[in-house]
Short mmCIF file of C-alpha atoms and ligand atoms in Angstrom, two decimals:
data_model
loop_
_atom_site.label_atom_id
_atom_site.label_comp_id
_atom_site.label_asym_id
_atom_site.label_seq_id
_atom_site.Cartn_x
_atom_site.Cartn_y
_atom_site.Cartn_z
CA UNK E 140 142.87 66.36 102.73
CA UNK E 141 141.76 65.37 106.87
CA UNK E 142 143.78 67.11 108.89
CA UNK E 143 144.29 65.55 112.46
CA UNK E 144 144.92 68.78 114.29
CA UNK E 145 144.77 68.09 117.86
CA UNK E 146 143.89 64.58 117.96
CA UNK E 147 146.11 61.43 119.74
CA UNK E 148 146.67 58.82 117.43
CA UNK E 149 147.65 55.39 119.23
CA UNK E 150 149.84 53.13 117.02
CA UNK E 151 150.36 49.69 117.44
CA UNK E 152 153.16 47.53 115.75
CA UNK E 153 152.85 44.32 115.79
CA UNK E 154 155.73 41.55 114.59
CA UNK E 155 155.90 41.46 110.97
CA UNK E 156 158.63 42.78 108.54
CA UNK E 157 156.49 45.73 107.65
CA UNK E 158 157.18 47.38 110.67
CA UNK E 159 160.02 48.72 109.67
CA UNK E 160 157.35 50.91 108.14
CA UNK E 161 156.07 52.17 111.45
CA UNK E 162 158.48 55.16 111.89
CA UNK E 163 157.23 56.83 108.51
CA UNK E 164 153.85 55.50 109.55
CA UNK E 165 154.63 57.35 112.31
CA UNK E 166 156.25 60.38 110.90
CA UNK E 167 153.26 61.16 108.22
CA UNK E 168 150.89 60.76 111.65
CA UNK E 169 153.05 64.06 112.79
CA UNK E 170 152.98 65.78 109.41
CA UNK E 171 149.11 65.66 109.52
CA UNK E 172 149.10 67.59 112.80
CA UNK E 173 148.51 64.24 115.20
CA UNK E 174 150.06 63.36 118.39
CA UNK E 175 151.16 59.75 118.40
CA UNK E 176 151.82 57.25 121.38
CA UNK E 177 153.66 53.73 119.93
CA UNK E 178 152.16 50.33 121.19
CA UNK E 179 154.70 47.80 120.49
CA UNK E 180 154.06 43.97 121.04
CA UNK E 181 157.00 41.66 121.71
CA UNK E 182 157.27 40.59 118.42
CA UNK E 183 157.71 44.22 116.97
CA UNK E 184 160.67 44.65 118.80
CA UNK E 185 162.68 42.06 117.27
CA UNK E 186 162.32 43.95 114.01
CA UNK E 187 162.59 47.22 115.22
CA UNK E 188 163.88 48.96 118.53
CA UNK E 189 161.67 50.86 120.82
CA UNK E 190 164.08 53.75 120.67
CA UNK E 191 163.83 54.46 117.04
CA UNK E 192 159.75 55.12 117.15
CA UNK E 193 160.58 56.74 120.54
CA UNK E 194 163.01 59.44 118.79
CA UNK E 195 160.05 59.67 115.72
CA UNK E 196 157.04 59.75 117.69
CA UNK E 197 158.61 62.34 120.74
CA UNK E 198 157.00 59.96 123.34
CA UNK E 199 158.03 57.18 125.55
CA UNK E 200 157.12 53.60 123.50
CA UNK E 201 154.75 51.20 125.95
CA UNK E 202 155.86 47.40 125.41
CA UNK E 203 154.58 45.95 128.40
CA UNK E 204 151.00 45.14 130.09
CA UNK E 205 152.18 45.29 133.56
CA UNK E 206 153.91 48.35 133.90
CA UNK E 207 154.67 49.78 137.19
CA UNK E 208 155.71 52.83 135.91
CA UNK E 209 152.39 53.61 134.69
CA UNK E 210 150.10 55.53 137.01
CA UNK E 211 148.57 52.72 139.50
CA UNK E 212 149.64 50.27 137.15
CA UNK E 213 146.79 50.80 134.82
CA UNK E 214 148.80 51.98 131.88
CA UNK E 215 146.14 49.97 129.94
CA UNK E 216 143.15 52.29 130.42
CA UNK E 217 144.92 55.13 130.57
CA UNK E 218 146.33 54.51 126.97
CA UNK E 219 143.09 53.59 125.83
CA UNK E 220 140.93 56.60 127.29
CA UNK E 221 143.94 58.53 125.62
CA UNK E 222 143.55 58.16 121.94
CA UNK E 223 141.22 59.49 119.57
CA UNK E 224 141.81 56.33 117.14
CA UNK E 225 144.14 53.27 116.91
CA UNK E 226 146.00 52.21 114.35
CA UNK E 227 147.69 48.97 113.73
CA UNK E 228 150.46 49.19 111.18
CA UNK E 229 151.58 46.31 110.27
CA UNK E 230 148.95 43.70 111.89
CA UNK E 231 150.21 40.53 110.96
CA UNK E 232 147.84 37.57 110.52
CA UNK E 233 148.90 36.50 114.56
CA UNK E 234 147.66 39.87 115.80
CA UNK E 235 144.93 39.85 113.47
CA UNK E 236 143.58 36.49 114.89
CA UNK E 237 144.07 37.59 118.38
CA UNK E 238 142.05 40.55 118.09
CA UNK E 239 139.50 38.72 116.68
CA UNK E 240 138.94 36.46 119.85
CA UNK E 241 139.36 39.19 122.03
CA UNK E 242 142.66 38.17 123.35
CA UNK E 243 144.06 40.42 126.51
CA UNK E 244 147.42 39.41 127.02
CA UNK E 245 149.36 41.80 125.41
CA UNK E 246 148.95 45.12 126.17
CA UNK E 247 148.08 46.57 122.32
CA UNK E 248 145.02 43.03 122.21
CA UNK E 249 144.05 44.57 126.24
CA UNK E 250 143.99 48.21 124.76
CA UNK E 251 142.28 47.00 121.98
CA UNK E 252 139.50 45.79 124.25
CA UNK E 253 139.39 48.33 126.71
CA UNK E 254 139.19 51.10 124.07
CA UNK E 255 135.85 52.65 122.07
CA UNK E 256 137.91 55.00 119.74
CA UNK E 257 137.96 53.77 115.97
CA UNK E 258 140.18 51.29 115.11
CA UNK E 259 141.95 50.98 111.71
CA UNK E 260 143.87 48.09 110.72
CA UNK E 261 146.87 47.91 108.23
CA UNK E 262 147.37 44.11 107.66
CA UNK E 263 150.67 43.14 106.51
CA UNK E 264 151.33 39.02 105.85
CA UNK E 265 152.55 36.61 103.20
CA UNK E 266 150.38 36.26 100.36
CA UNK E 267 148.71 32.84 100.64
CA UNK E 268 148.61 33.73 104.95
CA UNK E 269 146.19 36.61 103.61
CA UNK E 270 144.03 34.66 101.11
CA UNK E 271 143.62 31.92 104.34
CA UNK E 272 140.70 31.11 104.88
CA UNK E 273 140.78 31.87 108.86
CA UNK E 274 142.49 34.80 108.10
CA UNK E 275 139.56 36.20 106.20
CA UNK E 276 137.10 34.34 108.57
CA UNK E 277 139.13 36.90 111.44
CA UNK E 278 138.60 40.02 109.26
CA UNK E 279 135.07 39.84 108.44
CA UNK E 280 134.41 38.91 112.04
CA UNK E 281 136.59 42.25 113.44
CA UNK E 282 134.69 44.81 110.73
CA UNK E 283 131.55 43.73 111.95
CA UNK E 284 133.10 45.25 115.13
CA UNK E 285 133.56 48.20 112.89
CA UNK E 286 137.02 47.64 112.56
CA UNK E 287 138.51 49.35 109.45
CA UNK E 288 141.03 48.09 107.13
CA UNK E 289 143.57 49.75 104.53
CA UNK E 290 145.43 47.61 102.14
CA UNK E 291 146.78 45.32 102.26
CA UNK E 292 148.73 46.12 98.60
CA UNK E 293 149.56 44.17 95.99
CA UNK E 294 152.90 43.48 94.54
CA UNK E 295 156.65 41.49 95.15
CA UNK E 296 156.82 40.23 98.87
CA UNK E 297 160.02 39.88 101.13
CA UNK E 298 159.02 36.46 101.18
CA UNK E 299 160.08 36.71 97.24
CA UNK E 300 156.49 35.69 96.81
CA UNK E 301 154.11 38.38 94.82
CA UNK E 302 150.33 39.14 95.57
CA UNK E 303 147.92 41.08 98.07
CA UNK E 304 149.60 41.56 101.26
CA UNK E 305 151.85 44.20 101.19
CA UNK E 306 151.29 46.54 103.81
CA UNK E 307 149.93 50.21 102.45
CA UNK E 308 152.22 53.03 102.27
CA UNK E 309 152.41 55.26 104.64
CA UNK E 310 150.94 58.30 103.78
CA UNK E 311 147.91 55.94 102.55
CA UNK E 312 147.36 55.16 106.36
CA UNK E 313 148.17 58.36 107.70
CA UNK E 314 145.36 59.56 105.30
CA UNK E 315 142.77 56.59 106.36
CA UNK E 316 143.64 57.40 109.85
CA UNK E 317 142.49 61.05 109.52
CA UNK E 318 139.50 59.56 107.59
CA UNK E 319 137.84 57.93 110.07
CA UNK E 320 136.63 61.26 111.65
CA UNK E 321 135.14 62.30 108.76
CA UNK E 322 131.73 60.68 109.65
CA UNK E 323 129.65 62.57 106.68
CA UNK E 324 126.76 62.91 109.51
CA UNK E 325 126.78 66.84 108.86
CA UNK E 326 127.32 66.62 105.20
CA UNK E 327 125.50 69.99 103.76
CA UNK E 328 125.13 71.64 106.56
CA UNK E 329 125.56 75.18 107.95
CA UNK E 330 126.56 74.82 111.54
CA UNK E 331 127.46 78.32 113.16
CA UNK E 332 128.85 78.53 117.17
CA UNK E 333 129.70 81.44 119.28
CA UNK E 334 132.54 80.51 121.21
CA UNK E 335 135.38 81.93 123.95
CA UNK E 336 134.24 85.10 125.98
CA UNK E 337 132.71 88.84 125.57
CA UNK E 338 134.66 91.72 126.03
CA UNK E 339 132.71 94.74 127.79
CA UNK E 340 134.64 97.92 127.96
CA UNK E 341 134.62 100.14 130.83
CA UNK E 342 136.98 102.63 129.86
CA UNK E 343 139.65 102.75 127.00
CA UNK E 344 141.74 100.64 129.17
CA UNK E 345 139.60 98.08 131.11
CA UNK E 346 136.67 95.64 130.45
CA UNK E 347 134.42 93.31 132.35
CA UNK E 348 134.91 89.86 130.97
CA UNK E 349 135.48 85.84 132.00
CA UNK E 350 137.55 82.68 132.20
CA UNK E 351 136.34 81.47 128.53
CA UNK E 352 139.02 80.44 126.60
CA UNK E 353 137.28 79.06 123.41
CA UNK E 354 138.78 75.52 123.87
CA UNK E 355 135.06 74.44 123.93
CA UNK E 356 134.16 76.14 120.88
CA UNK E 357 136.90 75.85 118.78
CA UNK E 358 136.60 71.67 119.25
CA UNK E 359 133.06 71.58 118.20
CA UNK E 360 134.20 73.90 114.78
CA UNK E 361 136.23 71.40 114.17
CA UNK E 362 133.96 67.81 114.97
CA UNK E 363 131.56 69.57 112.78
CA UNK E 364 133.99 70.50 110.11
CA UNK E 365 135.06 66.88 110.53
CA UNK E 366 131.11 65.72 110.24
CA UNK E 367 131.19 67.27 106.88
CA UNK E 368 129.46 70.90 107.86
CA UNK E 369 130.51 74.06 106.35
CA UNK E 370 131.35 75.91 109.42
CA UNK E 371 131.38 79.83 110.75
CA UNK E 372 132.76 80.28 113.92
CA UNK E 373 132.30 83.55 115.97
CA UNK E 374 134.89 84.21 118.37
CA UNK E 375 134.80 86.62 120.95
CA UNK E 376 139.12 87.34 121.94
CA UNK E 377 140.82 83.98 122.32
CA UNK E 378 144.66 83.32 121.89
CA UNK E 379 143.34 80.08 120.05
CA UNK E 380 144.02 78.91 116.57
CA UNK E 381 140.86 78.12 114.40
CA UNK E 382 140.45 74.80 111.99
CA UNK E 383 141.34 76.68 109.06
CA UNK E 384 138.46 75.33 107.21
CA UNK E 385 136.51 77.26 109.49
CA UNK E 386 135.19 80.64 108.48
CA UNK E 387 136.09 82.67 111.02
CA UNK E 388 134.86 85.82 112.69
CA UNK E 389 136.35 88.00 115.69
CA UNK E 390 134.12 89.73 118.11
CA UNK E 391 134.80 91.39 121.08
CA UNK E 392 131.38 92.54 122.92
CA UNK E 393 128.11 90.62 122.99
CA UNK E 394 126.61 93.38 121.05
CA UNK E 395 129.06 92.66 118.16
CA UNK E 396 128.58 88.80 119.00
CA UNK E 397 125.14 89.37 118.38
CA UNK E 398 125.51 91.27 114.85
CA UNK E 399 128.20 88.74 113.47
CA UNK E 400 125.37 85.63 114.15
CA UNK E 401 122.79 87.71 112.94
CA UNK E 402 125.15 88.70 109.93
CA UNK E 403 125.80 85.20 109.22
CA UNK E 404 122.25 82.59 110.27
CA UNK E 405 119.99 83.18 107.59
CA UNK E 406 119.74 79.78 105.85
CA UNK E 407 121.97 78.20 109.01
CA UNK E 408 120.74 74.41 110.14
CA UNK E 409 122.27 74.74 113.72
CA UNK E 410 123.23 77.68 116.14
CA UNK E 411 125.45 76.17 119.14
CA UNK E 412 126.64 79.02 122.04
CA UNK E 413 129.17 77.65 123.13
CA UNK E 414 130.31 81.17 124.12
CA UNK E 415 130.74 82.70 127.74
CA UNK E 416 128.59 86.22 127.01
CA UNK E 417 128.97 88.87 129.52
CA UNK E 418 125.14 88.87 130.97
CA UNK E 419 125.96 92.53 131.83
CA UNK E 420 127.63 95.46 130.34
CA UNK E 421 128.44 98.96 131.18
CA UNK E 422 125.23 101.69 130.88
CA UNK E 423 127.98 103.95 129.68
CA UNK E 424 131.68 102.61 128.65
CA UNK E 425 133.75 106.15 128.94
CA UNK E 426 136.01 107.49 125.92
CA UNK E 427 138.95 108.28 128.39
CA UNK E 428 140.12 106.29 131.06
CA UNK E 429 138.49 106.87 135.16
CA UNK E 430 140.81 108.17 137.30
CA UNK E 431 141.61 106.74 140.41
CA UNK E 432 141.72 109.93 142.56
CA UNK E 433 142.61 110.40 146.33
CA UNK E 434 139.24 111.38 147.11
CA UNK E 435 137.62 108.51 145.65
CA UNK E 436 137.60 105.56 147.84
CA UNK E 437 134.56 103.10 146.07
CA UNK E 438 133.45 103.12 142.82
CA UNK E 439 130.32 101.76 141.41
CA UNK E 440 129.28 101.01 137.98
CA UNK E 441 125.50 100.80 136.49
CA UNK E 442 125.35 97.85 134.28
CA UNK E 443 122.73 96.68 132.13
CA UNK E 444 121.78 93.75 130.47
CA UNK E 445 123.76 92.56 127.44
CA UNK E 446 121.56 91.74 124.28
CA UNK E 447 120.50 87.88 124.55
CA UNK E 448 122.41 86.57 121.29
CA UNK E 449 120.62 82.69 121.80
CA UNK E 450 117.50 83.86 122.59
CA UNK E 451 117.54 85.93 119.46
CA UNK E 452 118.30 83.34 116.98
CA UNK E 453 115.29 80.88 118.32
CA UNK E 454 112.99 83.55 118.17
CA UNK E 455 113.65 83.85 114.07
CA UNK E 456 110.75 83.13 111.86
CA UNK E 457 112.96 79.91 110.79
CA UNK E 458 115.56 79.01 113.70
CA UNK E 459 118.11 76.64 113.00
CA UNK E 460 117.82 73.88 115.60
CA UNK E 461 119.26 76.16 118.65
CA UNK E 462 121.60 74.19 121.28
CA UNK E 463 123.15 76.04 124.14
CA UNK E 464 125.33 75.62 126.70
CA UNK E 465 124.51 76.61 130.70
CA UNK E 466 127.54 77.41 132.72
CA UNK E 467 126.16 76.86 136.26
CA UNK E 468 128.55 76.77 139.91
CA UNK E 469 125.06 75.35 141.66
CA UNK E 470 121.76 73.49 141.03
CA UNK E 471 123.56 72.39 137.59
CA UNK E 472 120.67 70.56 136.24
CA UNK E 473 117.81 73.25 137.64
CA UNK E 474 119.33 76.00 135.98
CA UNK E 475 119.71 74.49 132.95
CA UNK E 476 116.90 72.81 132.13
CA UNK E 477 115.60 76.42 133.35
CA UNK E 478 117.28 77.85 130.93
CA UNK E 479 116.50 75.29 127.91
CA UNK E 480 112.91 76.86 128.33
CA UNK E 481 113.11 80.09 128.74
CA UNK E 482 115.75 80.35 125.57
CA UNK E 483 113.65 77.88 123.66
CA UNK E 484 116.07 75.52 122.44
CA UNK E 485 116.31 72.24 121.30
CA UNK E 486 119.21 71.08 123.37
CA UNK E 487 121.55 72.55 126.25
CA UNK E 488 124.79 71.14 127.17
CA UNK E 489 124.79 71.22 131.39
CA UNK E 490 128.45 72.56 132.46
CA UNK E 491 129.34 72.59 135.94
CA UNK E 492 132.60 75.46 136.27
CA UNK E 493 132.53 75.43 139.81
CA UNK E 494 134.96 72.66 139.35
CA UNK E 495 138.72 73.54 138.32
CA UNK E 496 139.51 70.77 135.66
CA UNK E 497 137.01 71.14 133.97
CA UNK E 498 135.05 74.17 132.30
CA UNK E 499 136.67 77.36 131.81
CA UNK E 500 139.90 77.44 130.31
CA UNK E 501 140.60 73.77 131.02
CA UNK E 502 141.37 71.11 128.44
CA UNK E 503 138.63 68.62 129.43
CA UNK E 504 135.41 68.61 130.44
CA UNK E 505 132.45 66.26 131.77
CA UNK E 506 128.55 67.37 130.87
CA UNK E 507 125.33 66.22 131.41
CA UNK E 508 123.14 66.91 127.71
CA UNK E 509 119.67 67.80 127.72
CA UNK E 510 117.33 67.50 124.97
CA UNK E 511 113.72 67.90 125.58
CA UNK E 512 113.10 63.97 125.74
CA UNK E 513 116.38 62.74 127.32
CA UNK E 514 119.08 63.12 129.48
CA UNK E 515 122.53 62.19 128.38
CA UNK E 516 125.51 61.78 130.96
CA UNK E 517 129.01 62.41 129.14
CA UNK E 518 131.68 61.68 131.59
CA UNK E 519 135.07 63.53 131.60
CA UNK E 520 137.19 63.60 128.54
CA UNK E 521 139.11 65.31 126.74
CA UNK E 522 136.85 69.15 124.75
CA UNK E 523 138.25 67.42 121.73
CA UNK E 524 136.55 64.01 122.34
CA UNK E 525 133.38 65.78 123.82
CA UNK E 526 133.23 68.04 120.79
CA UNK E 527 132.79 64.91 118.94
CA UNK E 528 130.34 63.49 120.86
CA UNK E 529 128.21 66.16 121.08
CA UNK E 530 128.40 66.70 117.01
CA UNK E 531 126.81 63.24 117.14
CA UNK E 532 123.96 64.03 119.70
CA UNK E 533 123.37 67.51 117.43
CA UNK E 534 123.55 65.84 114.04
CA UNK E 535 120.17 63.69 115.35
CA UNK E 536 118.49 66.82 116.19
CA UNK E 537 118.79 67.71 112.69
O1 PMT G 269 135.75 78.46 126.50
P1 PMT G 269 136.23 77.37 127.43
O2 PMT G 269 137.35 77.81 128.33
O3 PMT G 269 136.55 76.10 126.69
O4 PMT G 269 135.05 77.00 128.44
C1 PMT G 269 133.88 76.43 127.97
C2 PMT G 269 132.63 77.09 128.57
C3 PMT G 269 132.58 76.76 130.06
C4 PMT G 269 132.68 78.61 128.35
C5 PMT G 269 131.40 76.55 127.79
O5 PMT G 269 131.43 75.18 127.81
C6 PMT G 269 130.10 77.06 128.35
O6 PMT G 269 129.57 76.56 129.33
N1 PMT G 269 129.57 78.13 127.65
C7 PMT G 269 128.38 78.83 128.07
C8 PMT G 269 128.74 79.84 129.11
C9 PMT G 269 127.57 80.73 129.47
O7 PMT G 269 127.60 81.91 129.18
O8 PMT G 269 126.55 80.13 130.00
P2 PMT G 269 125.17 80.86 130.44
O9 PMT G 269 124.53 79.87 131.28
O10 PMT G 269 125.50 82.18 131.04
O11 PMT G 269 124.41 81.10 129.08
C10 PMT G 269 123.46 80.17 128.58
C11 PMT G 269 123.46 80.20 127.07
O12 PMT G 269 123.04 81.49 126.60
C12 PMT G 269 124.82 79.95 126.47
O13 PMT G 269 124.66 79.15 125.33
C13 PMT G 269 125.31 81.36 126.06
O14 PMT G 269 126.18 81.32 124.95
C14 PMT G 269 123.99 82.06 125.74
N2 PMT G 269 124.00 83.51 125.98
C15 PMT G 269 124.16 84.00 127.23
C16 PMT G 269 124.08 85.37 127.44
C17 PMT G 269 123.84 86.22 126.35
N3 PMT G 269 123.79 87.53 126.50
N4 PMT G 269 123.68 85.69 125.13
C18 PMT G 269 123.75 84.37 124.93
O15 PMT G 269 123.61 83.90 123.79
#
């Protein structure tokens, strides 16, 4: 079963008797791990109250387009930029024909339009309303926007009528929901990435290190889990949970960074580093911990170079298609492209952590992508959403 760990599900309800559905809709969202926002058109709330998918979904419930409370009154784009998908559960055969012109005067139709995630519909209507011609001329014309649709079900109707147009159950849209991440494009594959930082001891007691905090890492594991790739992730020490699907490996130096890969590639179809490796290391780490004497005013420590762990895997006989990351305060695009040579690989993802929201330890980021023929420009979102992103740009490097 799809999990939806981490991901922000937007649900819209539109004004059918089905949405008395919504909360368990809702509810099953939660159960598979998904944080849910409730879109709720006028219609909605005259079968159901705001307050009741407010107390299921743990958020505030948007009903209105023009919404002052919303940051610059734009609550619009910022729900749209927000969620991973959208479902609509119920989408009557009103809604259904709205979306289907492009209609923006409501704010679920606006979000609609102003949104790229994936968009599943649950439509829930009288029988003969779903067999209508014009509603089935509005379907086929809103999947060939790539619109998805679950159910509707057959059987007895509120109406008392009986047919197709019972909306699905809910765990049968929770599920669909979660399916339209799984985008098959890494079916078969072997995808390993380093991810979070290296640990360099010094002494018993202290170690050089960095800011990583294997955000980035741990959301590509999972948009290639979710691409259909059998996954090994290397972690150096992170507090993070992994995608349990993930095969998992701790590290704490760059040496044993470089033995777990090594341990693990054979046979791999892509390397990504997303980890922050220590470029340096202590000549000697000592067994019992330097004393800070009265005598001793400076200290200085001979470091060496820590074992190149990318550079390693494109030099195999066979690489896997090799994609690294550059972590760069200065001349971003320089040192990167710099660096894409010199490491040979196929693609390096251009991070700029001289900035504080994104980069290290932050939950979003914004990258430019190199490849050796193109130059791709990913502005800032959520590590989640770039993960995904980037699993697509990798997957056609395969
Ligand atoms: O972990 P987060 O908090 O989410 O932050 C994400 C991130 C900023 C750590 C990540 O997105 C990132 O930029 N990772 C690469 C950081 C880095 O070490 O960059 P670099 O420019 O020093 O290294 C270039 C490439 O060589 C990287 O793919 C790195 O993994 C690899 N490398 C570096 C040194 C070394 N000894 N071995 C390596 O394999």
């Amino acid at each position: 079963m799809q999990s939806l760990q981490n991901k922000r599900i937007l649900v819209g309800v539109t004004g059918g008797i089905a949405a008395y559905k919504a909360p368990d809709v809702v509810r099953r969202l939660r159960d598979l791990g998904a944080e849910v926002k409730v879109i709720m058109t006028r219609g909605a709330c005259e079968f159901i109250t705001p307050l009741t998918l407010q107390a299921v979904s743990g958020n505030r419930v948007h009903t209105e387009l023009l919404d002052a409370e919303a940051e610059a009154a734009m609550g619009h784009i910022e729900l749209a930029r927000w969620g991973d998908a959208i479902v609509v559960a119920p989408a009557t055969a009103d809604a259904l024909a709205r979306f289907a012109v492009g209609r923006a005067d409501d704010l679920l139709a606006t979000v609609l339009c102003a949104s790229d995630a994936p968009v599943l519909l649950a439509p829930a209507m009288n029988q003969a309303m779903w067999r209508d011609q014009a509603n089935q001329t509005n379907l086929q014309r809103l999947a060939e926007r790539g619109y998805r649709t679950v159910g509707p079900g057959e059987g007895a109707q509120a109406c008392g009528d009986t047919g197709a147009g019972r909306m699905s159950e809910a765990a049968e849209i929770a599920q669909a929901v979660a399916d339209c991440f799984a985008s098959g494009i890494l079916d078969g594959r072997h995808v390993v990435i380093t991810a979070g930082p290296s640990l360099e001891a010094l002494d018993p007691v202290r170690y050089l290190s960095n800011y990583s905090s294997g955000k980035m890492g741990f959301a590509l594991a999972t948009a290639a889990i979710e691409a259909g790739a059998k996954v090994t992730l290397i972690a150096g020490p992170v507090h993070l949970q992994a995608d349990a699907r993930a095969q998992r490996v701790d590290v704490v130096s760059a040496q044993d960074m470089l033995e777990a890969v090594m341990g693990v590639i054979d046979g791999a179809d892509i390397f990504v580093g997303a980890a922050a490796v220590a470029d340096f290391r202590p000549v000697t780490s000592e067994s019992q911990k330097i004393k800070k004497t009265a005598a001793v005013q400076t200290l200085t420590l001979e470091l060496e170079k820590t074992p190149d762990i990318i550079a390693a895997v494109s030099s195999l006989i066979s690489p896997p298609v090799v994609v690294g990351f550059a972590a760069e305060t200065h001349d971003l695009l320089e040192h990167a492209n710099a660096k894409m040579q010199r490491k040979n690989l196929q693609m390096i993802v251009a991070n700029d952590v001289s900035r504080d929201d994104i980069g290290f330890s932050s939950d979003s980021n914004e990258v430019i992508v190199l490849t050796r023929s193109e130059q791709v420009e990913m502005p800032k979102m959520s590590k989640d959403q770039l993960a995904r992103e980037l699993i697509k740009l990798i997957a056609q490097q395969v």
